[in-house]
Amino acid sequence: MSEVLTKSAARNIFYGGTAFFFIVFVGLVAHSVSTVNAMSESHPVTASVAGGKHVWEKHACIDCHTIMGEGAYYAPELGNVWVRFGGREDAQAGRDAIKNWIKSMPTGIEGRRQMPKFDLTEKELDDLVDFFKWTSEVNTQNWPPKVSG
Amino acid sequence: MKYESQKVALYYFAGALGLFVAQVLFGVILGTIVVAPNTLSELLPFNIARMIHTNALIVWLLMGFFGCAYYLIPEESETELHSPKLAILQFWLFLIGAAAAVVGYLFRIHEGREFLEQPLWIKLAIVVVALMFLYNVTMTVLKGRKTAITNVLLLGLWGIAVFFLFSLYNPSNLILDKVFWWWVVHLWVEGVWELVMAAVLAFLMIKMTGVDREVVEKWLYVIIGLALFSGILGTGHHYYWIGMPAYWQWIGSVFSTLEVAPFFAMVVFTFMMVWKGGRTHPNKAALLWSLGCSVFAFFGAGVWGFLHTLAPINYVTHGTQVTAAHGHLAFYGAYVMLNIAMFTYAMPNLLKREPYNQVLNMWGFWVTSSGVTFMTFALTFAGVVQTHLQRVMGMGFMEVQDALGLFYWMRLGAGVATLVGVVLIVWSLAVPGGKRAGAAIAQPAE
C-alpha cells in the first residue's frame, strides 16, 4: 500500500466505518424484532410453548437434532416435525405420534443411531409438542424445502 | 522475552494445549459414534460428547488468546504486566470453571443452548474471569506505550466480553433466542475474534520479518476494517430461515460474500511481509504456522463460507454436513493455527531457549493440516450428497445418513490423523530440548 492511505486515515476509516455499520445493524435488528413481536400477537408464545422450549433445553436436544437448521446435524430436523408427523391434518394423531416416538426410545437396534431415554412427564411431553407445533408455524420463508427437513 | 511478567503466558499455553488434546479426543469419539452408533450410547450420549467437544474448543482458544495477550501486551506496552498474580489467579479460576462445566455435563447439568451450554453460575464466573483479565491488560496498556496492535487487541478482547453478555439473555420466543444467540456466536467468530487474530498476526509479522511497524499497522487497520464492515451485517446470513423478515436474504448474501475480503487481505499481508522483510528468522516453525494460518483461514472461513452463504444456495444446504465442513476448516485455520503460531513463537523465548523441536513441530503442522483438510473434503462431499438426496429429492433424514457411511468413515480416519498431528504439536512444544539461547540468536526483528 502506497502513501495514498496513511495509517491514521486507515484507523479513522476503521472506527468510523465500524460505528456506521454497527448502528445500521442495530437499527435493522430492532426493526426485525418489532416485526417478530407483532407476529407473536397472532401466534403467541403460550405458557406451554415456553415450557416446551425449556424441556428442549433441559435435555440438550439441539446437540443431536437441528431446529430451523441449527444444531448438531446428527438427528432429524425438528422445526417441522409437527408437519412431518401429520399434526396439520390430524392434531391429536400428530401429538400422540410424537409423544409415542419419544417414549419408545432408545430402540437399541444395532447400527442405528440411538436417542437416549428421557423420563418426561405427560405435561412435559405435551409442552414439547406445543413448542414443536408453534415452531412449525413460524414464517421461515418456506424453509425447509422438503418436509423431510 | 523482555519482561519477566510475560511468563504468566506459560500457564495459559499449557492449559490451552491440554484442552486442545481433550477437544480432538472427543472429536474422535464423536466420529466413532457416527459410524458405530451403539458406542457408549448409554454412558456418553452424542449430545453430551458433542457439548464437551465444542466447549473444549472454545475454552482453549480463549485461553490461548489470554496467553497471547499476556505475552504480547507487556512487550508492546514496554512495561511489566499490571498484576502477574491476578493473571495466575485468573488462570486457575478459568481452568477450574471449565473443568467443573465438563464434569457437570457428564452428569447432564447444562443449559442446553448450543455452544452456550454452561450453567448460569459458570457463565457468571466467565464474566468475572473476563473482567479480571480486562482490568489487568487494560491497566498495563494505559501505563505503557500505546500501539495500534494493543489498541486493536484490546478492542477485540473487550468485544468478546461485551458480546458474551448476550448469552445471559434467553427469551422464550425461539426466534428472538436465535437472533441474539448469534450476537454471541457470529459477532465473536466473524467479528471481534478477527480483531484478535489480525492483531496477533501483525505482532508476529513485526517480530519475525523485520518489516517497518508503520507498514504493518496500516495493514492491520485495513484488514480489521474489511472484517467488521463485512462481518457485522454479514450476521444476516444466519437470519434467512429463522422467522426474520426476508430482507436479510439480500443483506446477508451481499455482506457475507464480502467477508472473504479480510481473509484474502491477510494472505496477501502475511506473504508480502515475509517477502519484503527478507529476514531469515530462526523460528521457522512459527513462520510456517503464521503463513498457514492466513492461508487456511482464507480457505476455511473465506472460501468454504462463501460456498454456502448466498441465500438461494443456503436454502438447500442450511443445516447439512456442508456447514460442519466449513466449521471445522474455519476454526482450524483462523483460530487454532493462530494460537499455535503464537505458542510456537513465544515458548522458546519464555523458556529462554533457541527455537526447539522445529522439525517435529513442522511435522505436526503438516499432519494436522492434512487431517483437517481431508476431513473437510469428506464432510463437504457428504454435505453435497445429503443436500441433493434430502433437500432436492426429499428423502428422509435417517435414510440419507445411512447412504453417507463411507464419508463418515473417511472423516473418522482423518480425525485420527488429526489427533496424531495434535500430539506431535503438543509434544514439540511441551518437551523442550535444545540449547539455552545465546544473547543474540532469538532476538526479535524489532
mmCIF file of N, CA and C in Angstrom, chain B residues 235-293:
data_model
loop_
_atom_site.group_PDB
_atom_site.id
_atom_site.type_symbol
_atom_site.label_atom_id
_atom_site.label_comp_id
_atom_site.label_asym_id
_atom_site.label_seq_id
_atom_site.Cartn_x
_atom_site.Cartn_y
_atom_site.Cartn_z
ATOM 1 N N THR B 235 -23.881 -10.927 9.629
ATOM 2 C CA THR B 235 -24.720 -11.701 10.565
ATOM 3 C C THR B 235 -26.024 -12.107 9.889
ATOM 4 N N GLY B 236 -26.426 -11.295 8.921
ATOM 5 C CA GLY B 236 -27.671 -11.559 8.207
ATOM 6 C C GLY B 236 -27.750 -12.949 7.599
ATOM 7 N N HIS B 237 -26.596 -13.583 7.291
ATOM 8 C CA HIS B 237 -26.679 -14.914 6.684
ATOM 9 C C HIS B 237 -27.176 -15.972 7.669
ATOM 10 N N HIS B 238 -27.289 -15.601 8.945
ATOM 11 C CA HIS B 238 -27.908 -16.526 9.911
ATOM 12 C C HIS B 238 -29.386 -16.216 10.112
ATOM 13 N N TYR B 239 -29.865 -15.147 9.501
ATOM 14 C CA TYR B 239 -31.241 -14.709 9.741
ATOM 15 C C TYR B 239 -32.182 -15.078 8.589
ATOM 16 N N TYR B 240 -31.697 -15.921 7.660
ATOM 17 C CA TYR B 240 -32.525 -16.233 6.490
ATOM 18 C C TYR B 240 -33.804 -17.005 6.852
ATOM 19 N N TRP B 241 -33.639 -18.084 7.658
ATOM 20 C CA TRP B 241 -34.735 -19.074 7.793
ATOM 21 C C TRP B 241 -35.210 -19.257 9.224
ATOM 22 N N ILE B 242 -35.051 -18.240 10.061
ATOM 23 C CA ILE B 242 -35.393 -18.437 11.468
ATOM 24 C C ILE B 242 -36.574 -17.565 11.900
ATOM 25 N N GLY B 243 -37.350 -17.111 10.923
ATOM 26 C CA GLY B 243 -38.524 -16.313 11.276
ATOM 27 C C GLY B 243 -38.297 -14.820 11.192
ATOM 28 N N MET B 244 -37.175 -14.415 10.574
ATOM 29 C CA MET B 244 -36.881 -12.991 10.403
ATOM 30 C C MET B 244 -37.392 -12.526 9.035
ATOM 31 N N PRO B 245 -37.536 -11.196 8.867
ATOM 32 C CA PRO B 245 -38.030 -10.684 7.588
ATOM 33 C C PRO B 245 -37.116 -11.083 6.420
ATOM 34 N N ALA B 246 -37.702 -11.121 5.206
ATOM 35 C CA ALA B 246 -36.979 -11.636 4.038
ATOM 36 C C ALA B 246 -35.813 -10.747 3.616
ATOM 37 N N TYR B 247 -35.818 -9.454 4.021
ATOM 38 C CA TYR B 247 -34.738 -8.584 3.536
ATOM 39 C C TYR B 247 -33.352 -9.047 3.983
ATOM 40 N N TRP B 248 -33.301 -9.887 5.029
ATOM 41 C CA TRP B 248 -31.992 -10.378 5.469
ATOM 42 C C TRP B 248 -31.343 -11.250 4.406
ATOM 43 N N GLN B 249 -32.133 -11.803 3.498
ATOM 44 C CA GLN B 249 -31.535 -12.634 2.450
ATOM 45 C C GLN B 249 -30.627 -11.789 1.556
ATOM 46 N N TRP B 250 -31.034 -10.555 1.288
ATOM 47 C CA TRP B 250 -30.186 -9.669 0.493
ATOM 48 C C TRP B 250 -28.992 -9.178 1.301
ATOM 49 N N ILE B 251 -29.281 -8.680 2.498
ATOM 50 C CA ILE B 251 -28.197 -8.114 3.319
ATOM 51 C C ILE B 251 -27.165 -9.190 3.633
ATOM 52 N N GLY B 252 -27.652 -10.346 4.063
ATOM 53 C CA GLY B 252 -26.740 -11.437 4.424
ATOM 54 C C GLY B 252 -25.925 -11.894 3.236
ATOM 55 N N SER B 253 -26.564 -12.060 2.088
ATOM 56 C CA SER B 253 -25.847 -12.547 0.906
ATOM 57 C C SER B 253 -24.745 -11.574 0.493
ATOM 58 N N VAL B 254 -25.087 -10.291 0.415
ATOM 59 C CA VAL B 254 -24.113 -9.307 -0.065
ATOM 60 C C VAL B 254 -22.956 -9.159 0.918
ATOM 61 N N PHE B 255 -23.280 -8.923 2.184
ATOM 62 C CA PHE B 255 -22.203 -8.608 3.122
ATOM 63 C C PHE B 255 -21.380 -9.834 3.510
ATOM 64 N N SER B 256 -22.030 -10.999 3.595
ATOM 65 C CA SER B 256 -21.204 -12.146 3.973
ATOM 66 C C SER B 256 -20.343 -12.612 2.805
ATOM 67 N N THR B 257 -20.726 -12.284 1.570
ATOM 68 C CA THR B 257 -19.815 -12.537 0.449
ATOM 69 C C THR B 257 -18.545 -11.709 0.628
ATOM 70 N N LEU B 258 -18.727 -10.473 1.096
ATOM 71 C CA LEU B 258 -17.570 -9.597 1.300
ATOM 72 C C LEU B 258 -16.685 -10.064 2.459
ATOM 73 N N GLU B 259 -17.197 -10.979 3.295
ATOM 74 C CA GLU B 259 -16.385 -11.482 4.408
ATOM 75 C C GLU B 259 -15.133 -12.228 3.926
ATOM 76 N N VAL B 260 -15.118 -12.600 2.653
ATOM 77 C CA VAL B 260 -13.915 -13.238 2.103
ATOM 78 C C VAL B 260 -12.760 -12.229 2.063
ATOM 79 N N ALA B 261 -13.095 -10.948 1.851
ATOM 80 C CA ALA B 261 -12.064 -9.924 1.622
ATOM 81 C C ALA B 261 -11.016 -9.826 2.738
ATOM 82 N N PRO B 262 -11.422 -9.710 4.020
ATOM 83 C CA PRO B 262 -10.374 -9.583 5.046
ATOM 84 C C PRO B 262 -9.467 -10.802 5.093
ATOM 85 N N PHE B 263 -10.017 -11.998 4.820
ATOM 86 C CA PHE B 263 -9.174 -13.197 4.863
ATOM 87 C C PHE B 263 -8.199 -13.214 3.693
ATOM 88 N N PHE B 264 -8.660 -12.747 2.537
ATOM 89 C CA PHE B 264 -7.755 -12.641 1.402
ATOM 90 C C PHE B 264 -6.659 -11.619 1.709
ATOM 91 N N ALA B 265 -7.075 -10.501 2.305
ATOM 92 C CA ALA B 265 -6.100 -9.461 2.655
ATOM 93 C C ALA B 265 -5.050 -10.003 3.622
ATOM 94 N N MET B 266 -5.467 -10.898 4.535
ATOM 95 C CA MET B 266 -4.498 -11.451 5.486
ATOM 96 C C MET B 266 -3.474 -12.339 4.788
ATOM 97 N N VAL B 267 -3.908 -13.062 3.745
ATOM 98 C CA VAL B 267 -2.959 -13.878 2.983
ATOM 99 C C VAL B 267 -1.939 -12.963 2.307
ATOM 100 N N VAL B 268 -2.442 -11.934 1.605
ATOM 101 C CA VAL B 268 -1.547 -11.014 0.911
ATOM 102 C C VAL B 268 -0.602 -10.356 1.917
ATOM 103 N N PHE B 269 -1.169 -9.936 3.031
ATOM 104 C CA PHE B 269 -0.381 -9.257 4.072
ATOM 105 C C PHE B 269 0.765 -10.138 4.577
ATOM 106 N N THR B 270 0.447 -11.353 5.023
ATOM 107 C CA THR B 270 1.498 -12.180 5.620
ATOM 108 C C THR B 270 2.581 -12.524 4.591
ATOM 109 N N PHE B 271 2.170 -12.859 3.370
ATOM 110 C CA PHE B 271 3.176 -13.233 2.370
ATOM 111 C C PHE B 271 4.010 -12.025 1.938
ATOM 112 N N MET B 272 3.359 -10.868 1.793
ATOM 113 C CA MET B 272 4.093 -9.646 1.435
ATOM 114 C C MET B 272 5.117 -9.290 2.504
ATOM 115 N N MET B 273 4.711 -9.395 3.756
ATOM 116 C CA MET B 273 5.614 -9.010 4.839
ATOM 117 C C MET B 273 6.830 -9.933 4.866
ATOM 118 N N VAL B 274 6.575 -11.233 4.708
ATOM 119 C CA VAL B 274 7.683 -12.181 4.749
ATOM 120 C C VAL B 274 8.621 -11.934 3.562
ATOM 121 N N TRP B 275 8.018 -11.673 2.409
ATOM 122 C CA TRP B 275 8.795 -11.446 1.199
ATOM 123 C C TRP B 275 9.578 -10.136 1.303
ATOM 124 N N LYS B 276 8.915 -9.070 1.760
ATOM 125 C CA LYS B 276 9.555 -7.762 1.869
ATOM 126 C C LYS B 276 10.623 -7.739 2.941
ATOM 127 N N GLY B 277 10.320 -8.444 4.051
ATOM 128 C CA GLY B 277 11.250 -8.424 5.175
ATOM 129 C C GLY B 277 12.590 -9.030 4.788
ATOM 130 N N GLY B 278 12.503 -10.118 4.054
ATOM 131 C CA GLY B 278 13.724 -10.747 3.560
ATOM 132 C C GLY B 278 14.671 -11.177 4.670
ATOM 133 N N ARG B 279 14.134 -11.344 5.883
ATOM 134 C CA ARG B 279 14.995 -11.697 7.005
ATOM 135 C C ARG B 279 14.712 -13.158 7.344
ATOM 136 N N THR B 280 15.763 -13.917 7.615
ATOM 137 C CA THR B 280 15.525 -15.311 7.974
ATOM 138 C C THR B 280 15.467 -15.409 9.486
ATOM 139 N N HIS B 281 14.256 -15.529 10.006
ATOM 140 C CA HIS B 281 14.100 -15.684 11.447
ATOM 141 C C HIS B 281 14.387 -17.134 11.802
ATOM 142 N N PRO B 282 15.089 -17.381 12.913
ATOM 143 C CA PRO B 282 15.430 -18.774 13.245
ATOM 144 C C PRO B 282 14.222 -19.636 13.559
ATOM 145 N N ASN B 283 13.105 -19.048 13.982
ATOM 146 C CA ASN B 283 11.939 -19.861 14.337
ATOM 147 C C ASN B 283 11.086 -20.119 13.095
ATOM 148 N N LYS B 284 11.550 -21.068 12.274
ATOM 149 C CA LYS B 284 10.864 -21.328 11.001
ATOM 150 C C LYS B 284 9.482 -21.916 11.217
ATOM 151 N N ALA B 285 9.333 -22.711 12.287
ATOM 152 C CA ALA B 285 8.036 -23.324 12.551
ATOM 153 C C ALA B 285 6.975 -22.258 12.838
ATOM 154 N N ALA B 286 7.361 -21.237 13.602
ATOM 155 C CA ALA B 286 6.397 -20.175 13.924
ATOM 156 C C ALA B 286 5.976 -19.432 12.655
ATOM 157 N N LEU B 287 6.939 -19.240 11.753
ATOM 158 C CA LEU B 287 6.626 -18.571 10.494
ATOM 159 C C LEU B 287 5.687 -19.430 9.645
ATOM 160 N N LEU B 288 5.952 -20.749 9.652
ATOM 161 C CA LEU B 288 5.095 -21.671 8.903
ATOM 162 C C LEU B 288 3.656 -21.601 9.432
ATOM 163 N N TRP B 289 3.499 -21.617 10.747
ATOM 164 C CA TRP B 289 2.156 -21.546 11.331
ATOM 165 C C TRP B 289 1.478 -20.208 10.999
ATOM 166 N N SER B 290 2.258 -19.127 11.001
ATOM 167 C CA SER B 290 1.670 -17.811 10.712
ATOM 168 C C SER B 290 1.154 -17.757 9.276
ATOM 169 N N LEU B 291 1.979 -18.227 8.341
ATOM 170 C CA LEU B 291 1.553 -18.218 6.938
ATOM 171 C C LEU B 291 0.406 -19.211 6.743
ATOM 172 N N GLY B 292 0.524 -20.396 7.381
ATOM 173 C CA GLY B 292 -0.529 -21.397 7.288
ATOM 174 C C GLY B 292 -1.845 -20.864 7.816
ATOM 175 N N CYS B 293 -1.763 -20.094 8.880
ATOM 176 C CA CYS B 293 -2.967 -19.532 9.491
ATOM 177 C C CYS B 293 -3.733 -18.683 8.484
#
